[in-house]
Amino acid sequence: MKNTNTASLLADLREGRNLSTQVQSQLILLLSGPAILAQLSVTIMQLIDAGMAGSLGADAAASIGLVSSSTWLIHGSCTGAVYGFSVQCAQAIGAKDKNAVCLSRQGLYLVLAIGLLIGLLGILLSPYIPVWLGGESSILSDSTKYLAVFCLSLPFVLLNSWAVQMLQSAGNTRLPSLIQIVMCFLDVLFNYLFIFIMDLGVMGAALGTCLAEVCSSLFLSYHVLFKDPFLKGSLKPHYTRTSIRRAWQIGLPASIEQIITGSSYVMFTRIVSSLGSISIAANSFAITAESLCYMPGYGCAAAASVIIGQCSGAGRIDLQKQMAWRICRIGVFMMTLSGVAMFILAPYLMGMLTPVPEIAQLGIQVLRIEAFAEPMYGASIVITGILRGKGDTFWPAILNLLSIWCVRIPLAALLSVPLGLFGAWIAMNIELNFRGLIFLIRLKKTFSKDSGMKTNTM
């Protein structure tokens, strides 16, 4: 029923029909709800990985924590290829343009080529990256294995991202969320098999996640290619100067944004790694636990990209502005609630992840610091989705560069000396609040400019 309602409401949007305040909120929740569930499943999968690896001891946990920021950087640097075509698809569907099929195929071939190239490069560099990050000798071997397996699976990781984004651009957030939940259960099964039955330790955690990603990506890709009413078809990709230029304009800043963010995580990890294995493990577990709070923000951001993208394609500028601010308010409210929950539940979350008291206590402290940053961090996440739907990936990259590298990293380096991991997370809290503020300013300027353009036209 919900999926039918979503399709009907998006059809009303594309056809230019009036959407009341209540209907706008309903559409946001219908699209964001499944996306939040998808984020929940991915987060649970990370918790499972961390918990199973954590049961092997502090060194095993630290070996994954050391390279986790590098896996984010590698994955993030490739996502521009996905967004470069998924945003165009959403806008084409909003404009009722059948070129969406061709655009999705262009994106498919590009992400597979990039996944193979970057994955191979990552495998070659996997023995050196843990050393560059300053890892202790006792964890270097496991870190290398974990990173190498991740890079081996990168084509399927990107294929999964492509399929999810394409289905979401067509307004289908339900199926991707269901499959991500299935992927979570598969991850539990495969992890248990590889870590405990086959006794592969940290490498088993990587293999379990890899195999779960393969299953999810293949199923969702089949649905995009042969089942989705907006995207199915046997049309061969026809690359044009317009589509390539537009993909470049959208995708390059999106990749740069992810590189900025991912490289900052690497640098943050480098700062933390000097504090010892206990701090590395606590930092890794706390980040994994904190990601539970991100779910509402990323769910609303996914809904925003669909709604704003289709509004843009349909030329509905006034509705686009209304929906943007409404999504932002809903996302910030949800992230506020999740921040409160994280503050209260921090001991239980860390207790699930590690049996080591020193790691758990340190993780609880930093999680409670970060709880106060969640509302403004939510604003930056949702606004990134809004701007992406408009095809604007340039300003999110600039604002992230300003916030992360001019505020977080210098403060973390400064405060970690006297305060350890506690000081590094205070720096993160300050930066996330600053980031939310500048993103809100950018959102206001974006739609003030759009209103001015419309007035002049009239």
Short mmCIF file of C-alpha atoms in Angstrom, two decimals:
data_model
loop_
_atom_site.label_atom_id
_atom_site.label_comp_id
_atom_site.label_asym_id
_atom_site.label_seq_id
_atom_site.Cartn_x
_atom_site.Cartn_y
_atom_site.Cartn_z
CA MET A 1 0.00 0.00 0.00
CA LYS A 2 2.74 2.46 0.99
CA ASN A 3 4.68 1.87 -2.17
CA THR A 4 1.52 2.56 -4.24
CA ASN A 5 0.86 5.76 -2.28
CA THR A 6 4.41 6.92 -2.85
CA ALA A 7 4.14 6.33 -6.59
CA SER A 8 0.80 8.16 -6.70
CA LEU A 9 2.09 11.18 -4.78
CA LEU A 10 5.20 11.43 -6.93
CA ALA A 11 2.98 11.24 -10.03
CA ASP A 12 0.95 14.17 -8.63
CA LEU A 13 4.20 16.07 -8.17
CA ARG A 14 5.30 15.42 -11.75
CA GLU A 15 1.89 16.32 -13.15
CA GLY A 16 1.87 19.71 -11.42
CA ARG A 17 -0.98 18.99 -9.02
CA ASN A 18 -1.26 20.82 -5.71
CA LEU A 19 0.26 19.09 -2.66
CA SER A 20 -1.06 20.24 0.71
CA THR A 21 1.17 20.59 3.76
CA GLN A 22 -0.11 17.28 5.10
CA VAL A 23 0.51 15.51 1.79
CA GLN A 24 4.04 16.95 1.58
CA SER A 25 4.86 15.58 5.02
CA GLN A 26 3.30 12.24 4.09
CA LEU A 27 5.46 11.98 0.97
CA ILE A 28 8.60 12.82 2.93
CA LEU A 29 7.86 10.14 5.53
CA LEU A 30 6.89 7.54 2.92
CA LEU A 31 10.21 8.02 1.14
CA SER A 32 12.43 8.53 4.17
CA GLY A 33 10.97 5.70 6.28
CA PRO A 34 12.29 2.83 4.14
CA ALA A 35 15.57 4.69 3.64
CA ILE A 36 15.95 4.97 7.42
CA LEU A 37 15.33 1.22 7.72
CA ALA A 38 18.02 0.65 5.11
CA GLN A 39 20.45 2.78 7.11
CA LEU A 40 19.46 0.87 10.23
CA SER A 41 20.29 -2.45 8.59
CA VAL A 42 23.66 -1.19 7.36
CA THR A 43 24.45 0.15 10.83
CA ILE A 44 23.43 -3.11 12.45
CA MET A 45 25.71 -4.90 10.00
CA GLN A 46 28.59 -2.65 11.10
CA LEU A 47 27.71 -3.32 14.75
CA ILE A 48 27.70 -7.04 14.05
CA ASP A 49 31.09 -6.86 12.35
CA ALA A 50 32.52 -4.78 15.16
CA GLY A 51 30.98 -6.95 17.88
CA MET A 52 32.15 -10.23 16.35
CA ALA A 53 35.63 -8.85 15.75
CA GLY A 54 35.64 -7.27 19.21
CA SER A 55 35.05 -10.67 20.77
CA LEU A 56 38.44 -11.69 19.38
CA GLY A 57 40.22 -9.08 21.55
CA ALA A 58 41.48 -5.50 21.50
CA ASP A 59 44.07 -6.09 18.75
CA ALA A 60 41.46 -7.53 16.36
CA ALA A 61 39.16 -4.58 16.99
CA ALA A 62 42.01 -2.11 16.54
CA SER A 63 43.13 -3.76 13.28
CA ILE A 64 39.70 -3.06 11.74
CA GLY A 65 39.44 0.38 13.34
CA LEU A 66 42.80 1.39 11.91
CA VAL A 67 41.71 0.94 8.27
CA SER A 68 37.98 1.66 8.55
CA SER A 69 38.57 5.31 7.67
CA SER A 70 40.54 4.19 4.60
CA THR A 71 37.63 2.01 3.42
CA TRP A 72 35.31 5.04 3.74
CA LEU A 73 37.76 7.15 1.75
CA ILE A 74 38.08 4.56 -1.03
CA HIS A 75 34.33 4.02 -1.27
CA GLY A 76 33.53 7.72 -1.01
CA SER A 77 35.98 8.73 -3.73
CA CYS A 78 34.09 6.51 -6.18
CA THR A 79 30.53 7.60 -5.34
CA GLY A 80 30.61 10.65 -7.61
CA ALA A 81 30.11 8.31 -10.56
CA VAL A 82 26.90 7.05 -8.93
CA TYR A 83 25.52 10.50 -8.09
CA GLY A 84 26.54 11.94 -11.46
CA PHE A 85 23.91 9.78 -13.16
CA SER A 86 21.36 9.10 -10.37
CA VAL A 87 20.64 12.84 -9.99
CA GLN A 88 20.15 13.11 -13.75
CA CYS A 89 17.81 10.12 -13.62
CA ALA A 90 15.65 11.70 -10.91
CA GLN A 91 15.42 14.94 -12.88
CA ALA A 92 14.66 13.07 -16.12
CA ILE A 93 11.88 11.11 -14.41
CA GLY A 94 10.48 14.35 -13.00
CA ALA A 95 10.45 15.78 -16.52
CA LYS A 96 8.84 12.55 -17.86
CA ASP A 97 11.87 12.01 -20.09
CA LYS A 98 12.49 8.40 -21.18
CA ASN A 99 16.22 9.13 -21.28
CA ALA A 100 16.37 7.91 -17.64
CA VAL A 101 16.96 4.34 -18.90
CA CYS A 102 19.96 5.39 -20.95
CA LEU A 103 21.37 7.46 -18.09
CA SER A 104 21.13 4.54 -15.66
CA ARG A 105 23.07 2.28 -18.06
CA GLN A 106 25.77 4.91 -18.49
CA GLY A 107 26.18 5.03 -14.74
CA LEU A 108 26.34 1.23 -14.50
CA TYR A 109 29.29 0.85 -16.86
CA LEU A 110 31.14 3.74 -15.33
CA VAL A 111 30.86 2.53 -11.71
CA LEU A 112 31.98 -0.98 -12.66
CA ALA A 113 35.04 0.37 -14.48
CA ILE A 114 35.94 2.65 -11.57
CA GLY A 115 35.35 -0.13 -9.03
CA LEU A 116 37.72 -2.49 -10.83
CA LEU A 117 40.42 0.16 -11.27
CA ILE A 118 40.34 1.61 -7.73
CA GLY A 119 39.89 -1.83 -6.20
CA LEU A 120 43.03 -3.14 -7.91
CA LEU A 121 44.99 -0.08 -6.79
CA GLY A 122 43.74 -0.54 -3.22
CA ILE A 123 44.82 -4.19 -3.16
CA LEU A 124 48.32 -3.21 -4.27
CA LEU A 125 48.54 -0.54 -1.55
CA SER A 126 46.91 -2.56 1.25
CA PRO A 127 50.23 -3.72 2.81
CA TYR A 128 51.46 -0.12 3.08
CA ILE A 129 48.39 1.84 4.23
CA PRO A 130 48.28 0.43 7.82
CA VAL A 131 51.97 1.34 8.20
CA TRP A 132 51.34 4.89 6.92
CA LEU A 133 48.53 5.21 9.47
CA GLY A 134 50.93 4.45 12.32
CA GLY A 135 49.46 1.11 13.39
CA GLU A 136 51.27 -0.99 15.96
CA SER A 137 53.14 -4.01 14.60
CA SER A 138 50.76 -6.46 16.31
CA ILE A 139 47.80 -5.34 14.17
CA LEU A 140 49.41 -4.62 10.79
CA SER A 141 48.87 -8.08 9.28
CA ASP A 142 45.14 -8.25 10.09
CA SER A 143 44.61 -4.64 8.95
CA THR A 144 46.21 -5.45 5.60
CA LYS A 145 44.01 -8.52 5.08
CA TYR A 146 40.83 -6.66 6.00
CA LEU A 147 41.62 -3.78 3.63
CA ALA A 148 42.60 -6.11 0.76
CA VAL A 149 39.32 -8.04 0.97
CA PHE A 150 37.35 -4.79 1.02
CA CYS A 151 39.15 -3.58 -2.13
CA LEU A 152 38.47 -6.93 -3.80
CA SER A 153 34.75 -6.43 -3.18
CA LEU A 154 34.71 -2.77 -4.28
CA PRO A 155 33.05 -3.37 -7.70
CA PHE A 156 30.13 -5.04 -5.92
CA VAL A 157 30.00 -2.37 -3.21
CA LEU A 158 29.70 0.30 -5.91
CA LEU A 159 27.23 -1.81 -7.89
CA ASN A 160 25.07 -1.98 -4.77
CA SER A 161 25.30 1.81 -4.34
CA TRP A 162 24.40 2.34 -8.01
CA ALA A 163 21.33 0.10 -7.80
CA VAL A 164 20.13 1.67 -4.54
CA GLN A 165 20.54 5.21 -5.85
CA MET A 166 18.87 4.44 -9.17
CA LEU A 167 15.84 2.86 -7.50
CA GLN A 168 15.59 5.75 -5.06
CA SER A 169 15.79 8.27 -7.92
CA ALA A 170 12.71 6.55 -9.37
CA GLY A 171 10.93 6.92 -6.01
CA ASN A 172 11.38 3.31 -4.89
CA THR A 173 12.96 3.40 -1.43
CA ARG A 174 11.10 0.35 -0.18
CA LEU A 175 12.85 -2.43 -2.11
CA PRO A 176 16.41 -1.20 -1.43
CA SER A 177 15.64 -1.01 2.29
CA LEU A 178 14.23 -4.55 2.35
CA ILE A 179 17.26 -5.93 0.54
CA GLN A 180 19.66 -4.08 2.83
CA ILE A 181 17.91 -5.76 5.77
CA VAL A 182 18.34 -9.14 4.07
CA MET A 183 21.99 -8.25 3.51
CA CYS A 184 22.30 -7.66 7.26
CA PHE A 185 21.06 -11.18 8.03
CA LEU A 186 23.38 -12.63 5.40
CA ASP A 187 26.28 -10.75 6.98
CA VAL A 188 25.54 -12.39 10.34
CA LEU A 189 25.44 -15.82 8.71
CA PHE A 190 28.59 -15.37 6.65
CA ASN A 191 30.51 -13.74 9.51
CA TYR A 192 29.70 -16.61 11.83
CA LEU A 193 30.80 -19.07 9.15
CA PHE A 194 34.10 -17.37 8.31
CA ILE A 195 35.09 -16.00 11.74
CA PHE A 196 34.16 -18.88 14.02
CA ILE A 197 33.54 -22.03 11.95
CA MET A 198 36.43 -21.53 9.54
CA ASP A 199 38.49 -19.65 12.18
CA LEU A 200 39.58 -16.84 9.83
CA GLY A 201 39.39 -14.09 12.45
CA VAL A 202 39.50 -10.50 11.16
CA MET A 203 39.76 -11.65 7.55
CA GLY A 204 36.58 -13.67 8.09
CA ALA A 205 34.71 -10.49 9.08
CA ALA A 206 35.79 -8.89 5.81
CA LEU A 207 34.83 -11.94 3.75
CA GLY A 208 31.39 -12.17 5.37
CA THR A 209 30.58 -8.54 4.57
CA CYS A 210 31.97 -8.93 1.05
CA LEU A 211 29.76 -11.93 0.25
CA ALA A 212 26.67 -10.20 1.67
CA GLU A 213 27.37 -7.17 -0.57
CA VAL A 214 27.69 -9.44 -3.62
CA CYS A 215 24.27 -11.01 -3.01
CA SER A 216 22.55 -7.65 -2.43
CA SER A 217 24.14 -5.90 -5.40
CA LEU A 218 23.26 -8.63 -7.88
CA PHE A 219 19.62 -8.82 -6.80
CA LEU A 220 19.06 -5.05 -6.84
CA SER A 221 20.84 -4.64 -10.18
CA TYR A 222 18.57 -7.26 -11.71
CA HIS A 223 15.55 -5.30 -10.49
CA VAL A 224 16.87 -2.04 -11.98
CA LEU A 225 17.65 -3.62 -15.33
CA PHE A 226 14.53 -5.75 -15.78
CA LYS A 227 11.76 -4.80 -13.32
CA ASP A 228 11.59 -1.10 -12.47
CA PRO A 229 8.99 0.67 -14.68
CA PHE A 230 11.13 3.80 -15.10
CA LEU A 231 14.51 2.11 -15.56
CA LYS A 232 14.01 -1.31 -17.18
CA GLY A 233 14.73 -1.92 -20.83
CA SER A 234 17.37 -3.21 -23.20
CA LEU A 235 18.44 0.24 -24.40
CA LYS A 236 22.20 0.44 -24.82
CA PRO A 237 23.90 3.42 -23.18
CA HIS A 238 24.41 6.25 -25.62
CA TYR A 239 26.94 8.63 -24.17
CA THR A 240 26.34 12.22 -25.21
CA ARG A 241 28.32 15.37 -24.56
CA THR A 242 25.46 16.72 -22.46
CA SER A 243 25.12 13.68 -20.19
CA ILE A 244 28.87 13.33 -19.69
CA ARG A 245 29.31 17.03 -18.97
CA ARG A 246 26.41 16.99 -16.50
CA ALA A 247 27.70 13.81 -14.82
CA TRP A 248 31.10 15.46 -14.51
CA GLN A 249 29.59 18.64 -13.03
CA ILE A 250 27.61 16.65 -10.45
CA GLY A 251 29.92 13.69 -9.86
CA LEU A 252 33.34 15.34 -9.58
CA PRO A 253 32.40 17.69 -6.69
CA ALA A 254 30.53 14.81 -5.02
CA SER A 255 33.65 12.64 -5.17
CA ILE A 256 35.81 15.53 -3.98
CA GLU A 257 33.41 16.04 -1.07
CA GLN A 258 33.75 12.38 -0.13
CA ILE A 259 37.53 12.54 -0.50
CA ILE A 260 37.61 15.60 1.75
CA THR A 261 35.49 13.82 4.34
CA GLY A 262 37.20 10.44 3.98
CA SER A 263 40.73 11.86 4.09
CA SER A 264 39.79 13.76 7.24
CA TYR A 265 38.71 10.45 8.82
CA VAL A 266 42.09 9.02 7.84
CA MET A 267 43.86 12.01 9.39
CA PHE A 268 41.65 11.80 12.49
CA THR A 269 42.55 8.10 12.77
CA ARG A 270 46.22 9.04 12.39
CA ILE A 271 45.86 11.45 15.31
CA VAL A 272 44.05 8.82 17.40
CA SER A 273 46.52 6.04 16.50
CA SER A 274 49.24 7.85 18.44
CA LEU A 275 47.13 7.38 21.59
CA GLY A 276 47.44 3.56 21.58
CA SER A 277 45.33 0.48 20.77
CA ILE A 278 42.73 1.17 23.48
CA SER A 279 41.96 4.59 22.00
CA ILE A 280 41.94 3.21 18.44
CA ALA A 281 39.44 0.51 19.39
CA ALA A 282 37.27 2.89 21.46
CA ASN A 283 37.25 5.42 18.62
CA SER A 284 36.25 2.77 16.07
CA PHE A 285 33.48 1.31 18.25
CA ALA A 286 32.15 4.76 19.18
CA ILE A 287 31.95 5.79 15.52
CA THR A 288 30.10 2.56 14.73
CA ALA A 289 27.67 3.10 17.62
CA GLU A 290 27.20 6.75 16.72
CA SER A 291 26.20 5.79 13.19
CA LEU A 292 22.89 4.65 14.67
CA CYS A 293 22.11 8.35 15.09
CA TYR A 294 22.77 9.07 11.42
CA MET A 295 19.85 6.97 10.21
CA PRO A 296 17.14 9.67 10.28
CA GLY A 297 19.43 12.20 8.64
CA TYR A 298 20.49 9.96 5.79
CA GLY A 299 16.94 8.67 5.35
CA CYS A 300 15.66 12.23 4.97
CA ALA A 301 18.59 13.06 2.67
CA ALA A 302 17.64 10.16 0.40
CA ALA A 303 14.02 11.38 0.33
CA ALA A 304 15.24 14.91 -0.36
CA SER A 305 17.30 13.87 -3.38
CA VAL A 306 14.27 12.11 -4.90
CA ILE A 307 11.73 14.86 -4.18
CA ILE A 308 13.95 17.84 -4.99
CA GLY A 309 15.32 16.10 -8.09
CA GLN A 310 11.87 15.32 -9.47
CA CYS A 311 10.62 18.83 -8.55
CA SER A 312 13.58 20.25 -10.46
CA GLY A 313 12.84 18.11 -13.51
CA ALA A 314 9.15 19.05 -13.38
CA GLY A 315 9.99 22.76 -13.02
CA ARG A 316 8.12 23.13 -9.71
CA ILE A 317 10.32 25.76 -8.07
CA ASP A 318 7.87 26.92 -5.36
CA LEU A 319 7.12 23.35 -4.26
CA GLN A 320 10.84 22.58 -4.30
CA LYS A 321 11.49 25.36 -1.76
CA GLN A 322 8.61 24.31 0.49
CA MET A 323 9.68 20.68 0.48
CA ALA A 324 13.34 21.53 1.10
CA TRP A 325 12.66 23.39 4.33
CA ARG A 326 10.08 20.84 5.46
CA ILE A 327 12.50 17.95 4.96
CA CYS A 328 15.21 19.88 6.79
CA ARG A 329 12.98 20.51 9.82
CA ILE A 330 11.86 16.88 9.97
CA GLY A 331 15.45 15.62 9.67
CA VAL A 332 16.78 17.90 12.43
CA PHE A 333 13.91 16.91 14.74
CA MET A 334 14.58 13.20 14.18
CA MET A 335 18.34 13.64 14.70
CA THR A 336 17.66 15.50 17.96
CA LEU A 337 15.68 12.54 19.25
CA SER A 338 18.39 10.11 18.18
CA GLY A 339 21.02 12.24 19.95
CA VAL A 340 19.04 12.03 23.19
CA ALA A 341 18.72 8.27 22.75
CA MET A 342 22.47 7.91 22.15
CA PHE A 343 23.30 9.84 25.32
CA ILE A 344 21.06 7.57 27.39
CA LEU A 345 21.95 4.27 25.70
CA ALA A 346 25.71 4.81 25.34
CA PRO A 347 26.64 2.22 28.03
CA TYR A 348 24.47 -0.45 26.43
CA LEU A 349 25.80 0.25 22.93
CA MET A 350 29.43 0.02 23.99
CA GLY A 351 28.67 -3.04 26.12
CA MET A 352 27.35 -4.79 23.01
CA LEU A 353 30.52 -4.01 21.06
CA THR A 354 33.35 -4.86 23.43
CA PRO A 355 33.94 -6.91 26.58
CA VAL A 356 37.03 -4.81 27.45
CA PRO A 357 36.08 -2.37 30.28
CA GLU A 358 38.71 0.25 29.39
CA ILE A 359 37.52 0.45 25.77
CA ALA A 360 33.85 0.54 26.77
CA GLN A 361 34.28 3.32 29.35
CA LEU A 362 36.23 5.53 26.97
CA GLY A 363 33.67 4.92 24.22
CA ILE A 364 30.78 5.91 26.53
CA GLN A 365 32.45 9.22 27.35
CA VAL A 366 33.04 10.25 23.74
CA LEU A 367 29.57 9.13 22.61
CA ARG A 368 27.97 11.40 25.19
CA ILE A 369 30.07 14.31 23.96
CA GLU A 370 28.91 13.67 20.40
CA ALA A 371 25.21 13.44 21.32
CA PHE A 372 25.11 17.25 21.55
CA ALA A 373 26.24 17.61 17.92
CA GLU A 374 23.58 15.40 16.32
CA PRO A 375 20.88 18.04 15.52
CA MET A 376 23.24 20.32 13.56
CA TYR A 377 25.00 17.36 11.97
CA GLY A 378 21.55 16.22 10.85
CA ALA A 379 21.00 19.61 9.21
CA SER A 380 24.20 19.25 7.16
CA ILE A 381 23.32 15.70 6.08
CA VAL A 382 19.79 16.59 4.95
CA ILE A 383 20.85 19.79 3.20
CA THR A 384 23.50 17.86 1.28
CA GLY A 385 20.69 15.62 -0.05
CA ILE A 386 18.58 18.67 -0.92
CA LEU A 387 21.38 20.38 -2.82
CA ARG A 388 22.28 17.12 -4.56
CA GLY A 389 18.70 16.82 -5.82
CA LYS A 390 19.10 20.26 -7.39
CA GLY A 391 22.31 19.07 -9.02
CA ASP A 392 24.46 21.22 -6.72
CA THR A 393 27.35 19.15 -5.36
CA PHE A 394 29.86 22.00 -5.51
CA TRP A 395 28.83 23.85 -2.36
CA PRO A 396 28.65 20.76 -0.12
CA ALA A 397 32.26 20.02 -1.11
CA ILE A 398 33.41 23.58 -0.34
CA LEU A 399 31.58 23.73 2.99
CA ASN A 400 32.90 20.34 4.09
CA LEU A 401 36.44 21.39 3.19
CA LEU A 402 36.10 24.59 5.20
CA SER A 403 34.51 22.90 8.21
CA ILE A 404 36.51 19.69 8.48
CA TRP A 405 40.01 20.76 7.53
CA CYS A 406 39.92 24.26 9.03
CA VAL A 407 38.10 23.37 12.25
CA ARG A 408 38.02 19.65 13.11
CA ILE A 409 41.52 18.48 12.24
CA PRO A 410 43.47 21.42 13.77
CA LEU A 411 41.35 21.30 16.93
CA ALA A 412 41.66 17.51 17.22
CA ALA A 413 45.45 17.69 16.88
CA LEU A 414 45.55 20.44 19.50
CA LEU A 415 43.12 19.01 22.07
CA SER A 416 44.20 15.36 21.82
CA VAL A 417 47.58 16.18 23.36
CA PRO A 418 46.31 17.14 26.82
CA LEU A 419 42.94 15.35 26.73
CA GLY A 420 43.55 12.22 24.62
CA LEU A 421 40.58 10.74 22.73
CA PHE A 422 38.24 12.87 24.85
CA GLY A 423 39.81 16.03 23.39
CA ALA A 424 39.65 14.73 19.80
CA TRP A 425 35.91 14.14 20.13
CA ILE A 426 35.34 17.57 21.67
CA ALA A 427 36.90 18.93 18.48
CA MET A 428 34.52 16.79 16.41
CA ASN A 429 31.53 18.12 18.37
CA ILE A 430 32.53 21.74 17.77
CA GLU A 431 33.09 21.12 14.07
CA LEU A 432 29.77 19.34 13.46
CA ASN A 433 27.82 22.20 15.05
CA PHE A 434 29.73 24.70 12.92
CA ARG A 435 29.10 22.60 9.81
CA GLY A 436 25.35 22.50 10.39
CA LEU A 437 25.26 26.29 10.78
CA ILE A 438 27.05 27.03 7.51
CA PHE A 439 24.91 24.50 5.63
CA LEU A 440 21.74 26.20 6.90
CA ILE A 441 23.10 29.53 5.69
CA ARG A 442 23.80 27.99 2.27
CA LEU A 443 20.29 26.52 2.04
CA LYS A 444 18.75 29.92 2.77
CA LYS A 445 20.89 31.60 0.10
CA THR A 446 20.12 28.86 -2.44
CA PHE A 447 16.36 29.29 -2.29
CA SER A 448 16.53 33.07 -1.92
CA LYS A 449 18.36 33.11 -5.25
CA ASP A 450 15.78 30.76 -6.82
CA SER A 451 12.94 33.02 -5.65
CA GLY A 452 14.67 36.04 -7.10
CA MET A 453 15.15 34.31 -10.44
CA LYS A 454 11.48 33.37 -10.59
CA THR A 455 10.36 36.90 -9.74
CA ASN A 456 12.50 38.37 -12.46
CA THR A 457 11.11 35.93 -14.97
CA MET A 458 7.58 36.90 -14.16
#
